[in-house]
C-alpha cells in the first residue's frame, strides 16, 4: 500500500497535466440544430447564451461550418450567421481560426470570434465562444428539410427528397365501408359499390372488417359489388379478367 502511494507521488503529477481530448465523448457538447444549415433562411437562433467550450454538431443537414461568407445574413436560422474565415485542419490537428459574423448590411465580419477546430477523423469539434449579441449564431451544414409530404433516406432532409404516400396530406381515408369485406354478399336492395367513380390516388383504409386488400380470389357479388377486385402478388384481378392494370 505504501509502495503504491509512492508510485502515485512519482508518476501521478505528469498525468494530471495531460490535456483532455475534445474528440472524445464526454469532452464535447452535442449541437443538434438543423436550422443552422447555411441554406435555411428562417429562424431567430441566438448563441448569446451558448457556454464557451467544445461542440460537436450532429444534425442531419451536415456538420461543417461554412468557409465562405453567407453574404447579407439571414441564413443559418438567424439574422447574423457566423462562418469560419479559414480552412480546416488535417486529421488529428487543432487550429486556431477566426469565425466571422456576417451582418445583413453586407459586412462579412461585423464581429470576430477566436475559435478552435479539431479534426477528429469522422467529424470535427469546435471550441466555440458565446456571441456578443443576439440574432447571431454559428452555421453548420448545407442540407435543408424536405417539403411537407416528402421523405428521404436522410431522415427527411435533402438530398433525395421524394413524395411520401404515408404522409397524411398525401392520402384520403376510406372509412366505414364494411360492405367491401370479401365476406359480404351484395344484397338485392344494395347499391353496388362502383369504383369507376373513385378519385385516383393514395388511400388509407379504415374499416372494422379489415384494411388489407384481399389476396385470394373472390366470387362475383362479394365485397358489396358485382365484380370484386383482388390482388395476387403485385397484380390486380377481377372475376372476368386477370391482370386488369
Ligand atoms: C478573412 O481572413 C483573411 C486573412 O486573414 C483577411 O484578409 C480577410 O479580410 C478576412 N475576411 C473578412 C471578411 O474579414
Ligand atoms: C370472413 O370469413 C372467413 C372465412 O369464413 C373468416 O375466417 C373470417 O374471420 C371472416 N372475416 C370477417 C371479418 O368476418
Ligand atoms: C395473404 O395475406 C395474408 C395476410 O396478410 C398473408 O398471411 C398470406 O401469406 C397472404 N397470402 C398470399 C398468397 O399472398
Coordinates of C-alpha atoms and ligand atoms in Angstrom, one line a residue:
X1 CA 0.0 0.0 0.0
X2 CA 2.8 2.4 0.9
X3 CA 4.6 1.4 -2.3
X4 CA 1.5 2.2 -4.4
X5 CA 1.3 5.6 -2.6
X6 CA 4.9 6.3 -3.6
X7 CA 4.3 5.3 -7.2
X8 CA 1.4 7.8 -7.3
X9 CA 3.6 10.5 -6.0
X10 CA 6.3 9.8 -8.6
X11 CA 4.1 9.2 -11.6
X12 CA 0.9 11.0 -10.6
X13 CA 1.8 14.5 -11.5
X14 CA 2.7 14.2 -15.2
X15 CA -0.7 12.6 -15.8
X16 CA -2.5 15.5 -14.2
X17 CA -1.0 17.9 -16.8
X18 CA -2.4 15.7 -19.7
X19 CA -5.0 17.7 -21.7
X20 CA -8.3 16.1 -22.3
X21 CA -9.0 15.2 -26.0
X22 CA -12.0 17.2 -27.3
X23 CA -12.7 14.4 -29.8
X24 CA -13.7 12.1 -27.0
X25 CA -17.3 11.6 -26.0
X26 CA -17.9 13.5 -22.8
X27 CA -15.5 16.2 -23.7
X28 CA -17.8 18.0 -26.1
X29 CA -21.4 19.1 -26.1
X30 CA -23.6 18.0 -28.9
X31 CA -25.3 20.6 -31.2
X32 CA -28.3 19.2 -33.0
X33 CA -30.0 22.1 -34.8
X34 CA -30.9 21.5 -38.4
X35 CA -31.9 25.2 -38.5
X36 CA -28.1 26.1 -38.6
X37 CA -27.9 25.0 -42.2
X38 CA -26.5 27.8 -44.4
X39 CA -29.4 27.2 -46.8
X40 CA -32.0 27.8 -44.1
X41 CA -33.2 31.4 -44.3
X42 CA -35.7 31.2 -41.4
X43 CA -35.4 31.4 -37.6
X44 CA -34.0 33.5 -34.8
X45 CA -31.3 31.4 -33.3
X46 CA -29.1 33.2 -30.8
X47 CA -25.8 31.9 -29.4
X48 CA -25.6 34.7 -26.8
X49 CA -26.4 32.1 -24.1
X50 CA -24.1 29.4 -25.5
X51 CA -21.5 28.2 -23.0
X52 CA -17.9 28.6 -24.2
X53 CA -16.5 25.1 -24.9
X54 CA -16.2 22.3 -27.4
X55 CA -19.1 21.3 -29.5
X56 CA -19.8 18.5 -32.0
X57 CA -22.6 19.3 -34.5
X58 CA -24.5 16.1 -35.3
X59 CA -27.6 17.3 -37.2
X60 CA -28.6 15.6 -40.5
X61 CA -28.1 18.8 -42.5
X62 CA -24.3 18.4 -42.2
X63 CA -21.7 19.3 -39.6
X64 CA -19.1 21.6 -41.1
X65 CA -19.1 25.3 -40.6
X66 CA -19.1 27.1 -44.0
X67 CA -15.8 28.7 -45.0
X68 CA -17.5 31.2 -47.3
X69 CA -19.3 34.3 -46.1
X70 CA -23.1 33.9 -46.1
X71 CA -23.4 37.4 -47.6
X72 CA -26.1 39.7 -46.3
X73 CA -27.0 37.5 -43.4
X74 CA -30.5 35.9 -42.8
X75 CA -29.2 32.4 -43.1
X76 CA -28.4 29.5 -40.7
X77 CA -31.7 30.1 -38.9
X78 CA -30.6 33.6 -37.7
X79 CA -30.1 37.2 -38.8
X80 CA -26.3 37.4 -38.5
X81 CA -24.8 34.0 -39.3
X82 CA -21.3 33.1 -38.2
X83 CA -18.9 31.4 -40.6
X84 CA -15.3 30.3 -40.5
X85 CA -12.7 32.6 -42.2
X86 CA -10.1 29.9 -42.7
X87 CA -9.5 26.3 -43.8
X88 CA -10.0 23.0 -42.0
X89 CA -7.2 21.3 -40.0
X90 CA -5.7 17.9 -41.2
X91 CA -6.6 14.7 -39.4
X92 CA -5.8 14.9 -35.7
X93 CA -4.8 18.6 -35.8
X94 CA -6.3 21.5 -33.9
X95 CA -6.2 25.0 -35.4
X96 CA -7.0 28.5 -34.1
X97 CA -9.2 30.3 -36.6
X98 CA -11.4 33.4 -36.8
X99 CA -15.1 32.9 -37.0
X100 CA -16.8 35.9 -38.5
X101 CA -20.4 37.2 -38.1
X102 CA -21.9 38.2 -41.4
X103 CA -24.2 41.2 -40.9
X104 CA -27.2 41.8 -43.1
X105 CA -25.8 45.2 -44.0
X106 CA -23.2 43.4 -46.1
X107 CA -20.3 43.5 -43.6
X108 CA -18.9 39.9 -43.7
X109 CA -17.1 40.3 -40.4
X110 CA -19.0 42.7 -38.1
X111 CA -17.8 40.6 -35.1
X112 CA -14.9 38.2 -35.0
X113 CA -14.5 35.3 -32.6
X114 CA -11.3 33.3 -31.9
X115 CA -12.4 29.7 -32.1
X116 CA -10.6 26.4 -32.4
X117 CA -11.4 23.5 -34.7
X118 CA -10.1 19.9 -34.3
X119 CA -10.2 17.2 -37.0
X120 CA -11.4 14.0 -35.2
X121 CA -11.5 11.9 -38.4
X122 CA -15.2 11.2 -38.8
X123 CA -16.1 14.6 -37.6
X124 CA -14.9 18.0 -36.4
X125 CA -15.2 19.5 -33.0
X126 CA -15.4 23.3 -32.5
X127 CA -14.3 25.3 -29.4
X128 CA -16.9 28.0 -29.7
X129 CA -17.4 31.3 -27.8
X130 CA -20.7 32.8 -26.9
X131 CA -21.7 35.7 -29.2
X132 CA -21.6 39.3 -28.1
X133 CA -25.3 39.9 -29.1
X134 CA -28.4 38.2 -30.1
X135 CA -29.6 37.0 -33.5
X136 CA -26.0 35.8 -34.1
X137 CA -25.5 32.0 -34.4
X138 CA -22.9 29.6 -35.7
X139 CA -23.7 28.0 -39.1
X140 CA -23.3 24.2 -39.7
X141 CA -24.2 22.1 -42.7
X142 CA -25.9 22.8 -46.0
X143 CA -28.9 20.5 -46.4
X144 CA -32.5 21.5 -45.8
X145 CA -35.7 19.9 -44.7
X146 CA -37.8 18.1 -47.4
X147 CA -41.0 19.8 -48.3
X148 CA -44.1 18.8 -46.4
X149 CA -45.4 15.4 -47.7
X150 CA -41.9 14.3 -48.8
X151 CA -39.4 11.9 -47.2
X152 CA -35.8 10.9 -47.8
X153 CA -33.2 8.4 -46.8
X154 CA -31.6 11.3 -44.9
X155 CA -34.3 11.4 -42.2
X156 CA -36.5 13.9 -44.1
X157 CA -33.7 16.2 -45.2
X158 CA -32.1 16.7 -48.6
X159 CA -30.7 15.1 -50.7
X160 CA -33.2 12.7 -52.3
X161 CA -36.5 14.1 -51.1
X162 CA -39.4 12.3 -52.7
X163 CA -43.2 12.0 -52.5
X164 CA -44.2 10.1 -49.3
X165 CA -47.6 8.4 -49.7
X166 CA -47.6 7.6 -45.9
X167 CA -47.8 11.3 -45.1
X168 CA -51.4 12.2 -44.1
X169 CA -51.6 15.1 -46.6
X170 CA -51.0 12.6 -49.4
X171 CA -53.8 10.1 -48.9
X172 CA -57.5 10.0 -48.5
X173 CA -59.2 7.8 -45.8
X174 CA -61.8 5.3 -46.9
X175 CA -63.7 4.5 -43.7
X176 CA -66.9 2.8 -42.7
X177 CA -67.2 0.8 -45.9
X178 CA -67.8 -2.5 -44.2
X179 CA -69.6 -3.9 -47.3
X180 CA -66.2 -4.0 -49.0
X181 CA -65.4 -7.2 -47.0
X182 CA -64.9 -10.3 -49.1
X183 CA -67.4 -11.9 -46.6
X184 CA -70.2 -9.6 -47.5
X185 CA -72.5 -10.6 -50.3
X186 CA -74.3 -8.0 -52.3
X187 CA -78.0 -7.8 -51.4
X188 CA -80.8 -7.1 -53.8
X189 CA -81.5 -3.7 -52.2
X190 CA -77.9 -2.6 -52.1
X191 CA -76.4 0.0 -54.4
X192 CA -73.4 -1.9 -55.8
X193 CA -70.1 -0.2 -54.9
X194 CA -68.7 1.4 -58.1
X195 CA -65.0 2.3 -58.1
X196 CA -65.0 3.8 -61.5
X197 CA -66.2 6.9 -59.6
X198 CA -63.2 6.7 -57.2
X199 CA -60.7 9.6 -57.4
X200 CA -57.4 8.2 -58.5
X201 CA -54.8 8.5 -55.7
X202 CA -53.5 7.0 -52.5
X203 CA -55.9 5.7 -49.9
X204 CA -55.7 4.5 -46.3
X205 CA -58.4 2.0 -45.4
X206 CA -60.0 2.3 -42.0
X207 CA -62.7 -0.4 -41.7
X208 CA -63.9 -2.7 -38.9
X209 CA -63.8 -5.6 -41.4
X210 CA -60.1 -5.3 -42.2
X211 CA -57.8 -2.9 -44.0
X212 CA -55.8 -5.0 -46.4
X213 CA -56.6 -5.6 -50.0
X214 CA -57.8 -9.3 -50.3
X215 CA -55.1 -11.5 -51.6
X216 CA -57.2 -14.5 -52.7
X217 CA -59.8 -14.9 -55.4
X218 CA -63.2 -13.6 -54.5
X219 CA -66.5 -14.6 -56.1
X220 CA -68.8 -12.4 -58.1
X221 CA -71.2 -10.5 -55.9
X222 CA -68.9 -10.3 -52.9
X223 CA -67.3 -7.0 -51.5
X224 CA -70.5 -5.1 -51.9
X225 CA -70.1 -5.1 -55.7
X226 CA -70.7 -7.2 -58.7
X227 CA -67.1 -7.6 -59.8
X228 CA -64.8 -7.6 -56.8
X229 CA -61.1 -6.7 -57.4
X230 CA -58.4 -8.6 -55.5
X231 CA -54.6 -8.8 -55.5
X232 CA -52.2 -11.6 -56.1
X233 CA -48.5 -10.9 -55.8
X234 CA -48.4 -7.3 -57.2
X235 CA -51.2 -7.8 -59.8
X236 CA -54.9 -7.0 -59.5
X237 CA -57.6 -9.4 -60.7
X238 CA -61.3 -9.5 -61.1
X239 CA -63.7 -12.3 -61.9
X240 CA -63.8 -11.9 -65.7
X241 CA -60.3 -10.6 -66.3
X242 CA -56.8 -11.1 -64.9
X243 CA -54.1 -8.5 -64.5
X244 CA -56.5 -5.6 -65.1
X245 CA -53.9 -2.9 -64.6
Ligands
LIG1 C1 -10.6 36.7 -43.8 O1 -9.3 36.4 -43.5 C2 -8.4 37.0 -44.4 C3 -7.0 36.5 -44.0 O2 -6.7 36.7 -42.6 C4 -8.5 38.5 -44.4 O3 -7.6 39.1 -45.3 C5 -9.9 38.9 -44.7 O4 -10.1 40.3 -44.6 C6 -10.9 38.1 -43.8 N1 -12.3 38.4 -44.3 C7 -13.1 39.1 -43.7 C8 -14.5 39.2 -44.3 O5 -12.9 39.6 -42.6
LIG2 C1 -64.5 -13.9 -43.2 O1 -64.7 -15.3 -43.5 C2 -63.6 -16.1 -43.1 C3 -63.8 -17.5 -43.6 O2 -65.1 -17.9 -43.4 C4 -63.3 -16.0 -41.6 O3 -62.2 -16.8 -41.3 C5 -63.1 -14.6 -41.3 O4 -63.0 -14.4 -39.9 C6 -64.3 -13.7 -41.8 N1 -63.9 -12.3 -41.6 C7 -64.7 -11.5 -41.1 C8 -64.2 -10.1 -40.9 O5 -65.9 -11.7 -40.7
LIG3 C1 -52.4 -13.2 -47.9 O1 -52.4 -12.2 -46.8 C2 -52.2 -12.8 -45.5 C3 -52.3 -11.7 -44.5 O2 -51.6 -10.6 -44.9 C4 -50.8 -13.5 -45.5 O3 -50.6 -14.1 -44.3 C5 -50.8 -14.5 -46.6 O4 -49.5 -15.1 -46.7 C6 -51.1 -13.9 -48.0 N1 -51.2 -15.0 -49.0 C7 -50.7 -14.9 -50.2 C8 -50.9 -16.0 -51.1 O5 -50.0 -13.9 -50.5

